[in-house]
mmCIF file of C-alpha atoms in Angstrom:
data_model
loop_
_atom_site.group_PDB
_atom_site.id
_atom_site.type_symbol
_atom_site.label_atom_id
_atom_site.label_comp_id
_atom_site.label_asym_id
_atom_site.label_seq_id
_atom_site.Cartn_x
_atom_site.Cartn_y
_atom_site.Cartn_z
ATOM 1 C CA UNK A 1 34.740 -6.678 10.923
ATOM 2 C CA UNK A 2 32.733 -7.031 13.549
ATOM 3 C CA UNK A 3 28.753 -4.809 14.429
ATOM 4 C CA UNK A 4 29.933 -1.613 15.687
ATOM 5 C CA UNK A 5 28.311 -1.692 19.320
ATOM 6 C CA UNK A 6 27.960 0.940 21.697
ATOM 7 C CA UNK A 7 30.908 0.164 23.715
ATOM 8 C CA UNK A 8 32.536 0.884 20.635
ATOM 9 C CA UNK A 9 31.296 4.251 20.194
ATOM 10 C CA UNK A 10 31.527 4.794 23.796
ATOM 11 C CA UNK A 11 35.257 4.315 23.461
ATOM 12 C CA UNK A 12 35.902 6.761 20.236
ATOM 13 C CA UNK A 13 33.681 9.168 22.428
ATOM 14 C CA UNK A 14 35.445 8.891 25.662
ATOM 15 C CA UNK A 15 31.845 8.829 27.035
ATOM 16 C CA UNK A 16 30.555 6.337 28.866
ATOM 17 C CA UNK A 17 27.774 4.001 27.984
ATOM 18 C CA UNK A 18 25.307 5.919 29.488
ATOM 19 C CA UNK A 19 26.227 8.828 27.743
ATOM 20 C CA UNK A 20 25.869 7.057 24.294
ATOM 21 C CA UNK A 21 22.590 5.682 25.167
ATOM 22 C CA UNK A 22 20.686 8.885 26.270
ATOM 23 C CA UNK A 23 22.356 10.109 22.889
ATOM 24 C CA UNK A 24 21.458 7.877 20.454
ATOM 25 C CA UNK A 25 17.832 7.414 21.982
ATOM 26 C CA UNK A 26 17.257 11.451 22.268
ATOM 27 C CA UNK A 27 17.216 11.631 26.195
ATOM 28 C CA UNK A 28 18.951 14.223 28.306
ATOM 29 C CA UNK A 29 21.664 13.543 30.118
ATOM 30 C CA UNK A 30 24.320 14.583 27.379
ATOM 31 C CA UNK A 31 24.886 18.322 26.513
ATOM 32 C CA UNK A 32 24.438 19.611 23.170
ATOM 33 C CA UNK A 33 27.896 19.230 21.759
ATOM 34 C CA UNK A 34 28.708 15.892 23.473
ATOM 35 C CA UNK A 35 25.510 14.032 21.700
ATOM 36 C CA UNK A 36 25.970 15.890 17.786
ATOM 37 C CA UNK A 37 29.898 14.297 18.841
ATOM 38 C CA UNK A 38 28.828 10.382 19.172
ATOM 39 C CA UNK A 39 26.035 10.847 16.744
ATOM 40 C CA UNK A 40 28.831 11.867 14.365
ATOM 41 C CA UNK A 41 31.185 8.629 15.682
ATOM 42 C CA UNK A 42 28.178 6.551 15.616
ATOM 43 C CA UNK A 43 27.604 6.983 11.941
ATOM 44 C CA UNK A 44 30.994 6.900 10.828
ATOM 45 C CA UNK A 45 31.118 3.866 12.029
ATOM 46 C CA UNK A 46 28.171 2.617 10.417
ATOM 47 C CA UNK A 47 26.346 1.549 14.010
ATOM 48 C CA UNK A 48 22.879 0.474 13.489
ATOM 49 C CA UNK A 49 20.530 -0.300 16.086
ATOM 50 C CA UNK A 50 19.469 -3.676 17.306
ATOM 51 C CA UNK A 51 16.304 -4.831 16.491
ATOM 52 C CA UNK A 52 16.047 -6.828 19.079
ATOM 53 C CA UNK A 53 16.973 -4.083 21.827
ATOM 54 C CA UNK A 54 14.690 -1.898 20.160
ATOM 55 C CA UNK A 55 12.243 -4.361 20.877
ATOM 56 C CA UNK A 56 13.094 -4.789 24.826
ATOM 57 C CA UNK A 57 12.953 -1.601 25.484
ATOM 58 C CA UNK A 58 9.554 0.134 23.289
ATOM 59 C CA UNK A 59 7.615 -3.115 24.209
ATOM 60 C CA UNK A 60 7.555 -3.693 20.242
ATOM 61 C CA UNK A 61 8.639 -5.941 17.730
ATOM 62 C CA UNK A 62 8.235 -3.558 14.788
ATOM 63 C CA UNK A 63 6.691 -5.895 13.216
ATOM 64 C CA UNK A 64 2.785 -6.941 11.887
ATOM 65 C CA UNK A 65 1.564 -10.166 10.508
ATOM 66 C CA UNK A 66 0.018 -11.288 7.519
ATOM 67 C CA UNK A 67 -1.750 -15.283 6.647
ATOM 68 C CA UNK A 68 -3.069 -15.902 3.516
ATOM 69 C CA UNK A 69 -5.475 -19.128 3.566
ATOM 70 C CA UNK A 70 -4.365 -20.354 0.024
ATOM 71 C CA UNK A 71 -3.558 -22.762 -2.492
ATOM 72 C CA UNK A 72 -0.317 -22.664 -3.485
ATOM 73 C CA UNK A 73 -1.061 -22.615 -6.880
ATOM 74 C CA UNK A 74 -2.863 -19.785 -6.871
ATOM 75 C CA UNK A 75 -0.448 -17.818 -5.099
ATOM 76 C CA UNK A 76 2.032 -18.494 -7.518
ATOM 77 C CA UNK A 77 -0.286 -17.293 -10.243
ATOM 78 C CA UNK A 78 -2.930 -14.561 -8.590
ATOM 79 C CA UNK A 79 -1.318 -10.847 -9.435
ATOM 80 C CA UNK A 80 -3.925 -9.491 -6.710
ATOM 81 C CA UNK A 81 -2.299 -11.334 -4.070
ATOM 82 C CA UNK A 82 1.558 -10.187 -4.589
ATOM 83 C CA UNK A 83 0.192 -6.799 -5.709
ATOM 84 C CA UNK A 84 -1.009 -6.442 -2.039
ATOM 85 C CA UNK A 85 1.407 -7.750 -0.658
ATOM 86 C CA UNK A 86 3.572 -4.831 -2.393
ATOM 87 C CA UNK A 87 1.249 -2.474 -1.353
ATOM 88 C CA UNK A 88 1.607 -3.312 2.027
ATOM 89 C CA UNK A 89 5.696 -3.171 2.050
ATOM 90 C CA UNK A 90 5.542 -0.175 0.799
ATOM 91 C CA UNK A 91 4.230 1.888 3.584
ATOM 92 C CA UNK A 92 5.990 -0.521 6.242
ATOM 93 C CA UNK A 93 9.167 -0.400 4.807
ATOM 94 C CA UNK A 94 9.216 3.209 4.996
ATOM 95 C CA UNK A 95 8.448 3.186 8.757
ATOM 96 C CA UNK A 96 10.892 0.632 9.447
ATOM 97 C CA UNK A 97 8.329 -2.196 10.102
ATOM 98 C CA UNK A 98 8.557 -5.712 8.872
ATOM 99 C CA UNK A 99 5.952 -8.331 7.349
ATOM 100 C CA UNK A 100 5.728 -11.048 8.641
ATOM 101 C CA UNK A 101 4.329 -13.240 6.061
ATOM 102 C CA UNK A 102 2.825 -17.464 5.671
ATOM 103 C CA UNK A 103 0.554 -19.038 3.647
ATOM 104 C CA UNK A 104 -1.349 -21.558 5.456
ATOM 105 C CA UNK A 105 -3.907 -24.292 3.610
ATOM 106 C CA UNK A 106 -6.458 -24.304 6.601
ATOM 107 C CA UNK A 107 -7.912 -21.797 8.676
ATOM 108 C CA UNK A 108 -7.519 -24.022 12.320
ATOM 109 C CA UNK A 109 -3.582 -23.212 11.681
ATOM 110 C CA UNK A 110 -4.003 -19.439 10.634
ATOM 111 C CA UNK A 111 -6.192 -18.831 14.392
ATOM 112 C CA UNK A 112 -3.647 -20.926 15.924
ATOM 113 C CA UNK A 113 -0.206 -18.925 14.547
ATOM 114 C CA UNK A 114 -1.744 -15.487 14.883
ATOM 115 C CA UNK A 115 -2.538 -16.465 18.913
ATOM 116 C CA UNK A 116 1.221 -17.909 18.926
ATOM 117 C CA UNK A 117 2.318 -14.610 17.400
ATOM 118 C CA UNK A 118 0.649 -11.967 19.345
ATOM 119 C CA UNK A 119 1.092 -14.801 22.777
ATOM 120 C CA UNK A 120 5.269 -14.082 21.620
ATOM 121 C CA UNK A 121 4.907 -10.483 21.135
ATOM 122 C CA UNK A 122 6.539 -11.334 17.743
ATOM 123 C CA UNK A 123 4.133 -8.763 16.242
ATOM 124 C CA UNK A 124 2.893 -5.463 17.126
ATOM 125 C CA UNK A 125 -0.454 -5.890 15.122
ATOM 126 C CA UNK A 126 -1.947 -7.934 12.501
ATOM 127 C CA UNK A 127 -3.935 -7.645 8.773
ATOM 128 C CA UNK A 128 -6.560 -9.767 7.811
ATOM 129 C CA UNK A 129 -8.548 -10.143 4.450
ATOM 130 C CA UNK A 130 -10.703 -12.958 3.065
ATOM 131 C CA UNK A 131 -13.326 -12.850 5.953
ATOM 132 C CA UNK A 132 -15.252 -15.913 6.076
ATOM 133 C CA UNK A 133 -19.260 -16.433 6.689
ATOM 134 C CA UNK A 134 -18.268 -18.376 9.678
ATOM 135 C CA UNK A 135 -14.880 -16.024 10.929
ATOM 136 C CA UNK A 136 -13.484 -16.595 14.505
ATOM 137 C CA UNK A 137 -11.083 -14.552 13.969
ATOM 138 C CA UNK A 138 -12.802 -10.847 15.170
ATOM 139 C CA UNK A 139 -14.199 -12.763 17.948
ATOM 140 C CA UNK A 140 -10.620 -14.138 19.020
ATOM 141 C CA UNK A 141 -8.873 -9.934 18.015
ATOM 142 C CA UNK A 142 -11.590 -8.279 20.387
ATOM 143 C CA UNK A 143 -10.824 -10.785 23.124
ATOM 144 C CA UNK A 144 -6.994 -10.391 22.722
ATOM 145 C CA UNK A 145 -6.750 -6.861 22.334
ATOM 146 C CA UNK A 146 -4.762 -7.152 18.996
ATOM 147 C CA UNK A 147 -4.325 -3.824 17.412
ATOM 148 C CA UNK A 148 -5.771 -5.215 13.875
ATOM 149 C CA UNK A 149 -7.115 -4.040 10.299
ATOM 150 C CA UNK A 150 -9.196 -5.916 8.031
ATOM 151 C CA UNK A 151 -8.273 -4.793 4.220
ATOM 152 C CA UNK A 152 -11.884 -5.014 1.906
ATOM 153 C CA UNK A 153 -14.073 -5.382 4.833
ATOM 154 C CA UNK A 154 -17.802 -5.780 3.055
ATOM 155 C CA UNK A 155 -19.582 -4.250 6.447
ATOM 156 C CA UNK A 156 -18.060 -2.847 9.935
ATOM 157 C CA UNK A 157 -16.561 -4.954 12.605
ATOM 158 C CA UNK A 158 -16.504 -3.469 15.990
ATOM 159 C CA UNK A 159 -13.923 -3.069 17.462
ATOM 160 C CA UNK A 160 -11.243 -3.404 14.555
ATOM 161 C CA UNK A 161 -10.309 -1.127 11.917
ATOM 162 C CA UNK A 162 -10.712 -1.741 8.543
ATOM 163 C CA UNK A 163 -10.298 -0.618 4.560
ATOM 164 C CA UNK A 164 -14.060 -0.463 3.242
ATOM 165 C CA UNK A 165 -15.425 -0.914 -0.810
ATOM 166 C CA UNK A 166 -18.571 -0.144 -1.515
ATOM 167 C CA UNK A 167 -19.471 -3.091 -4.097
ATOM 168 C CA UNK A 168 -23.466 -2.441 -3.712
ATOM 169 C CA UNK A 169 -23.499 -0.911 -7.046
ATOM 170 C CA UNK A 170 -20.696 -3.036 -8.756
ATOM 171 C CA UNK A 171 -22.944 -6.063 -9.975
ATOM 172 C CA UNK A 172 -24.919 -4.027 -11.150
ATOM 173 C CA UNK A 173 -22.632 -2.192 -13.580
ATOM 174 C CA UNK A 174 -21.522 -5.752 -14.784
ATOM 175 C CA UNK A 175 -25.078 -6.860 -15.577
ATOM 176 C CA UNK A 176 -26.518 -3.713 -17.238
ATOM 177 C CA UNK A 177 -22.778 -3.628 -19.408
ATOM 178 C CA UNK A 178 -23.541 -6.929 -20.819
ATOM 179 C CA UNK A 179 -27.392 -6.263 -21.292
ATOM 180 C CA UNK A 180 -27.010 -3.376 -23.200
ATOM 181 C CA UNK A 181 -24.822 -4.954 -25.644
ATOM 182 C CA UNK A 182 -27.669 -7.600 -25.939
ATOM 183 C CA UNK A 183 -26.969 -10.369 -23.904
ATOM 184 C CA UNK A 184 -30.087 -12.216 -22.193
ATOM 185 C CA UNK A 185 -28.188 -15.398 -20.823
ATOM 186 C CA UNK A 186 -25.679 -14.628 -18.513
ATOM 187 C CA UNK A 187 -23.373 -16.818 -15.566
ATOM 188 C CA UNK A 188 -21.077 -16.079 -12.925
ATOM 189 C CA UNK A 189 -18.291 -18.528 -12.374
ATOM 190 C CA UNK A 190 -17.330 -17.458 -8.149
ATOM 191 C CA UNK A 191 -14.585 -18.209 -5.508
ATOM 192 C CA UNK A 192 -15.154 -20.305 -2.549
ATOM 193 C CA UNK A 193 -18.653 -19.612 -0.907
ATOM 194 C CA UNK A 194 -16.864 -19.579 2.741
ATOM 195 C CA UNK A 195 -16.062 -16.299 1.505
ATOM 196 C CA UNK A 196 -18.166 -13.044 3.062
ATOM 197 C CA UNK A 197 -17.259 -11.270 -0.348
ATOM 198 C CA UNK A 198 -18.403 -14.152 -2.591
ATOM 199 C CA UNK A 199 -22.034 -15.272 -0.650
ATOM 200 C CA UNK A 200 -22.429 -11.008 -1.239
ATOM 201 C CA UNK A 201 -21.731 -11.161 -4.647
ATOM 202 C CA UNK A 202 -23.637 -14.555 -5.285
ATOM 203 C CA UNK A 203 -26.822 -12.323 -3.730
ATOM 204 C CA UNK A 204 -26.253 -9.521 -5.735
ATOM 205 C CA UNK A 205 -25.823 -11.324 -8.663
ATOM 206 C CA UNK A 206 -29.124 -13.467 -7.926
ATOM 207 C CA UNK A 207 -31.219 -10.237 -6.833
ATOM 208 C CA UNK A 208 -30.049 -8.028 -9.803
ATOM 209 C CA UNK A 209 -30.510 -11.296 -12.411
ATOM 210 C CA UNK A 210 -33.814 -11.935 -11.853
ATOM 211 C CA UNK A 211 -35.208 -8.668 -11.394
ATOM 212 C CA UNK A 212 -33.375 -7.171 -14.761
ATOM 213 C CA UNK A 213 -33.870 -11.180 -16.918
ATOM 214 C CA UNK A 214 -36.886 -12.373 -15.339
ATOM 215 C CA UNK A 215 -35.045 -15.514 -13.515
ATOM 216 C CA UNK A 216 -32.095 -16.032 -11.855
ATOM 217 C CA UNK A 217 -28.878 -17.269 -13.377
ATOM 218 C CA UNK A 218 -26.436 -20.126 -13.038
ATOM 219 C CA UNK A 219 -23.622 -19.737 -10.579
ATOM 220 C CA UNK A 220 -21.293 -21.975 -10.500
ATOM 221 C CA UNK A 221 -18.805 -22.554 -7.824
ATOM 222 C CA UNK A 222 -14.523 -22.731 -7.730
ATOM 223 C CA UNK A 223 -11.513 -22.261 -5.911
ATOM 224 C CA UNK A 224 -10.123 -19.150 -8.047
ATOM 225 C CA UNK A 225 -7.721 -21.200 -9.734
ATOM 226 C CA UNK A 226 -7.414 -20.909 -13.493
ATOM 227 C CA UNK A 227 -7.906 -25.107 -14.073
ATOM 228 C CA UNK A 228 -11.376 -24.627 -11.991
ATOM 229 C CA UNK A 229 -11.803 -21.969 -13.844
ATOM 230 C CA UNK A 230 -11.930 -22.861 -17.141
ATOM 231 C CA UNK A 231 -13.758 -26.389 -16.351
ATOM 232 C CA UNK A 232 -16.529 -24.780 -15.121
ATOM 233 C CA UNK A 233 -16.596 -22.489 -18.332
ATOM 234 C CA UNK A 234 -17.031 -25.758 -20.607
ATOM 235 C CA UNK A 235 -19.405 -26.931 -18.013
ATOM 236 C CA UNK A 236 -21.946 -23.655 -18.406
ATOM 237 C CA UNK A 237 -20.876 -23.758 -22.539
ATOM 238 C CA UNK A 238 -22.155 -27.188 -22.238
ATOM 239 C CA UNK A 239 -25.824 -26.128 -20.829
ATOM 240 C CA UNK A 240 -29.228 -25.780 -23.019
ATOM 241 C CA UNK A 241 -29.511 -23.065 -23.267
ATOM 242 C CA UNK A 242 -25.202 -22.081 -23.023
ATOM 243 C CA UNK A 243 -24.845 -18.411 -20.956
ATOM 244 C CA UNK A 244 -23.678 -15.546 -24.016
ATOM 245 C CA UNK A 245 -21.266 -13.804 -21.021
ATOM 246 C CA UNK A 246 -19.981 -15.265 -17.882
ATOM 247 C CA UNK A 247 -18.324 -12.885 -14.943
ATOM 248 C CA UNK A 248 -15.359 -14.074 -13.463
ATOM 249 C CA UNK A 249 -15.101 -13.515 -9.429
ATOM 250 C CA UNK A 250 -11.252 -13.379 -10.747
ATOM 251 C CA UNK A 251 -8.354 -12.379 -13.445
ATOM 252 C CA UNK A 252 -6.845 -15.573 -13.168
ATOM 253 C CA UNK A 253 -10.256 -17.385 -13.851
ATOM 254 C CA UNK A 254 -11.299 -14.840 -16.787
ATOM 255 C CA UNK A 255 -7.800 -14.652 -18.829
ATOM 256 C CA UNK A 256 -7.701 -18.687 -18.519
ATOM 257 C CA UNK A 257 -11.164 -18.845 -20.124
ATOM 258 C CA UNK A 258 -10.235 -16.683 -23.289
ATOM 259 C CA UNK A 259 -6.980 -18.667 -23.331
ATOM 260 C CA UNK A 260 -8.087 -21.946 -23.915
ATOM 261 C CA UNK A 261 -11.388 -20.586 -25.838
ATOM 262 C CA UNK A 262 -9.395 -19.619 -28.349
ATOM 263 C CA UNK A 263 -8.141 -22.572 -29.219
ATOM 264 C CA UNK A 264 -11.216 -24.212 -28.728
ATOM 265 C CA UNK A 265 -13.000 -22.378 -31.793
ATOM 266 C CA UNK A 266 -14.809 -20.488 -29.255
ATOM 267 C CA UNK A 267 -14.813 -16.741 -30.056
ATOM 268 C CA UNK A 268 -14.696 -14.016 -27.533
ATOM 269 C CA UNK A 269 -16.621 -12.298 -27.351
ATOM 270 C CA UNK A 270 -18.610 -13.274 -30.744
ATOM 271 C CA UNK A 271 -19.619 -16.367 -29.260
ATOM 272 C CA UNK A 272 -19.209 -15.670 -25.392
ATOM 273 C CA UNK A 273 -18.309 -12.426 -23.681
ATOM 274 C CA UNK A 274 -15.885 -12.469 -20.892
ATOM 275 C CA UNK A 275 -15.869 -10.026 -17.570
ATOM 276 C CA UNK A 276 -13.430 -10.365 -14.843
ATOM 277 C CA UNK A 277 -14.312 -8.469 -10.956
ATOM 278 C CA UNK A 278 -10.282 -7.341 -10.541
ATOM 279 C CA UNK A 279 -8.476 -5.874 -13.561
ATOM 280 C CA UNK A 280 -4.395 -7.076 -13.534
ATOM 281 C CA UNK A 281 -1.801 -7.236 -16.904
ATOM 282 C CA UNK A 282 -3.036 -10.864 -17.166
ATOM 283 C CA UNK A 283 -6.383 -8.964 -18.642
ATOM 284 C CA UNK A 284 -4.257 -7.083 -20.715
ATOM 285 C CA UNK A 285 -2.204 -10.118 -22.065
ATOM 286 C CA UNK A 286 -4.616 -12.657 -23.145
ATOM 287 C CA UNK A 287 -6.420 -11.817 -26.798
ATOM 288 C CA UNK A 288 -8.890 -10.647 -27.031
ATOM 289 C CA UNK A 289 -8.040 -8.478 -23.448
ATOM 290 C CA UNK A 290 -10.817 -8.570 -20.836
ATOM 291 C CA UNK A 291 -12.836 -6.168 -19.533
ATOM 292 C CA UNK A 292 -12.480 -5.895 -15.866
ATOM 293 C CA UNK A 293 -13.238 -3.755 -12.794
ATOM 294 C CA UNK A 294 -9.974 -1.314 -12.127
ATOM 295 C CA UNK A 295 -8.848 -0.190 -8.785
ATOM 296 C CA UNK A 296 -5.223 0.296 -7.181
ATOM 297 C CA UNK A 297 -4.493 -2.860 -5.052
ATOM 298 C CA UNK A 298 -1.548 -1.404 -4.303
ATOM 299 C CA UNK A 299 -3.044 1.847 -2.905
ATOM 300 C CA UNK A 300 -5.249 0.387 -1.036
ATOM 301 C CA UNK A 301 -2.936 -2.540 0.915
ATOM 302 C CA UNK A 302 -0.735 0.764 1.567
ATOM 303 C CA UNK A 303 -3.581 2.771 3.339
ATOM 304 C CA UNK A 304 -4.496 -0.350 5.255
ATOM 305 C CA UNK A 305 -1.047 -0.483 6.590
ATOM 306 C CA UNK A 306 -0.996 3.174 7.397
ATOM 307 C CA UNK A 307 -4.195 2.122 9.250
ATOM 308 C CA UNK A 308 -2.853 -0.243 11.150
ATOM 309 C CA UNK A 309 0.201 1.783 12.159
ATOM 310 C CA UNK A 310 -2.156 4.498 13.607
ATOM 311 C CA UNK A 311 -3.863 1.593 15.365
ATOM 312 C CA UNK A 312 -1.155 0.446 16.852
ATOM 313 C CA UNK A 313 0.488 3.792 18.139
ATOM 314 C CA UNK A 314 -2.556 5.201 18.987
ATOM 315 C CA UNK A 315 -4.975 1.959 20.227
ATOM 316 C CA UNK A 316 -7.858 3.440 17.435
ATOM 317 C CA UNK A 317 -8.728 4.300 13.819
ATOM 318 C CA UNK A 318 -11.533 5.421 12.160
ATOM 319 C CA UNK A 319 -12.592 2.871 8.876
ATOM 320 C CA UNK A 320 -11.029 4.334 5.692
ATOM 321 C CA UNK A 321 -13.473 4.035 2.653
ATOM 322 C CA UNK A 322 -11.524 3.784 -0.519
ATOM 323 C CA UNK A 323 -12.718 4.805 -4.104
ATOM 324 C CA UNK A 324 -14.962 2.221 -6.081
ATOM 325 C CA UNK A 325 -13.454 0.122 -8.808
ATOM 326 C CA UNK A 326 -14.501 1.213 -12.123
ATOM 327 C CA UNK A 327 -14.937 -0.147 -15.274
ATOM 328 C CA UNK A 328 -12.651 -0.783 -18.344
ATOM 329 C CA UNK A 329 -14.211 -1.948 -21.248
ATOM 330 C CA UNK A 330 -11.937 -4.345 -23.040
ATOM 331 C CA UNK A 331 -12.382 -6.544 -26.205
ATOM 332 C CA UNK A 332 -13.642 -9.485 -24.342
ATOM 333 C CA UNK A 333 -16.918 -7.961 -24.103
ATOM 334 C CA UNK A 334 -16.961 -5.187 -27.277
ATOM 335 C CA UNK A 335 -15.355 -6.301 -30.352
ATOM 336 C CA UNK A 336 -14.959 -2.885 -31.408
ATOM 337 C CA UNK A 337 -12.262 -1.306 -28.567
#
């Protein structure tokens, strides 16, 4: 069987197409009893509307865009990723807006498709996460006019909305949780240092470090894949004198480590205590599980879509500030939970 159109409709009406139209789109024209009549034909025949009118006449495409800058193996493996991603369909699905979703391996290619997109009208808006120190993209969004949101922003950037954490506190938290169970020789093991988010944390971490120990501690660099993760574990173990706890900029990173700890001899957290920044069932699967900050990826890439929907239909939206993570002591830092 073929689409029901609304020539079809038209016909089992005995309207015209006219009369359909200003029916099925809510204009007058019709009477009261003549549109409840094709709306009743219309759905008996199972007539859905075409996209791609739709799109012709609102001046939309219903849909927003979405580029993650990332290796593919960590997409296949990073829960935060497809968690926010889930959040994100969530709210759009409901308001009968697609994703339009690609992973791209270099940022040149993500400025170029999201000027190709918005230059084709193929979306309506766009979100953005992962700002970098050196970012063209706000630059390039003020200049367009792109209705965008930036999900995690670390500070404000005029002109576009975004989904705000407040992580001044957050480092902290880690450090003093791992002092006060008596640990003097700490490391961080970060993400990419392009990253806005991990040069903050890097600072933090330096700033809190050597105020709280007396000298700063090693940092050492990856790409937030679990096999760069747990090589530069063995390379801190491997130090004189070897960190006693190590925070992980990510799950994947942290539950690696214990993994392959474990069957190194290495006990966690006996021998080396284990902190990951986002909390995800990989924390909960590895033993011993590790503690981790908590917060509701989900929930947030949802709000950050409602954000950009309000953006979009109404050209502005106030920054939403969501709840700080918190933190849930696991085993991989206290043997006794």
């Amino acid at each position: 069987m073929h689409r029901p159109t609304i020539l079809d409709i038209a016909k089992a009406a005995g309207v015209s197409k006219g009369a359909v139209s200003y029916a099925l789109n809510g204009r007058p024209g019709v009477s009261v009893e003549t549109r409840a009549r094709i709306l009743g034909i219309a759905e008996e025949l199972g007539w859905i509307p075409s996209s791609a009118a739709r799109a012709l006449s609102s001046d939309r495409a219903e849909a927003v865009g979405l580029i993650a800058v990332r290796d593919p193996e960590l997409v296949a493996t990073e829960p935060y990723f497809m968690r926010m991603v889930a959040g994100l369909e969530r709210t759009l699905s409901q308001r009968g807006v697609a994703l339009l979703l690609t992973v791209v391996s270099d940022p040149i290619v993500e400025l170029d498709l999201y000027r190709r997109w918005w230059g084709g009208r193929r979306v309506d808006g766009m979100l953005l996460f992962d700002m970098r120190v050196t970012d063209p993209r706000p630059a390039w969004l003020r200049k367009s006019g792109a209705p965008a949101v930036i999900i995690g922003a670390q500070r404000r950037y005029p002109g576009i909305s975004c989904t705000r954490v407040n992580y001044q506190d957050t480092m902290s938290r880690a450090v003093n949780h791992l002092m006060e169970l008596g640990h003097r020789r700490l490391a961080r093991v970060s993400g990419p240092r392009t990253l806005e988010h991990v040069v903050r944390r890097e600072r933090s971490f330096t700033e809190i470090t050597r105020t709280l120990l007396g000298q700063e501690q090693p940092q050492v660099e990856t790409d937030y894949t679990a096999g760069r993760g747990v090589a530069a574990t063995r390379a801190l173990l491997a130090t004189d004198p070897a960190p006693t706890a190590i925070i992980y900029d990510n799950d994947v990173m942290a539950a690696a480590s214990v993994a392959a700890l474990g069957s190194e001899g290495i006990r966690v957290p006996a021998d080396l205590a284990v902190l990951a920044w986002d909390d995800s069932p990989l924390c909960q699967l590895v033993h011993p599980a590790v503690t981790a900050f908590t917060h509701d990826i989900m929930d947030e890439a949802s709000r950050a879509a409602e954000l950009l929907l309000t953006r979009i239909e109404t050209g502005t939206a106030l920054d939403r500030f969501l709840d700080a993570p918190r933190l849930t002591v696991r085993a991989s830092t206290d043997w006794t939970r």
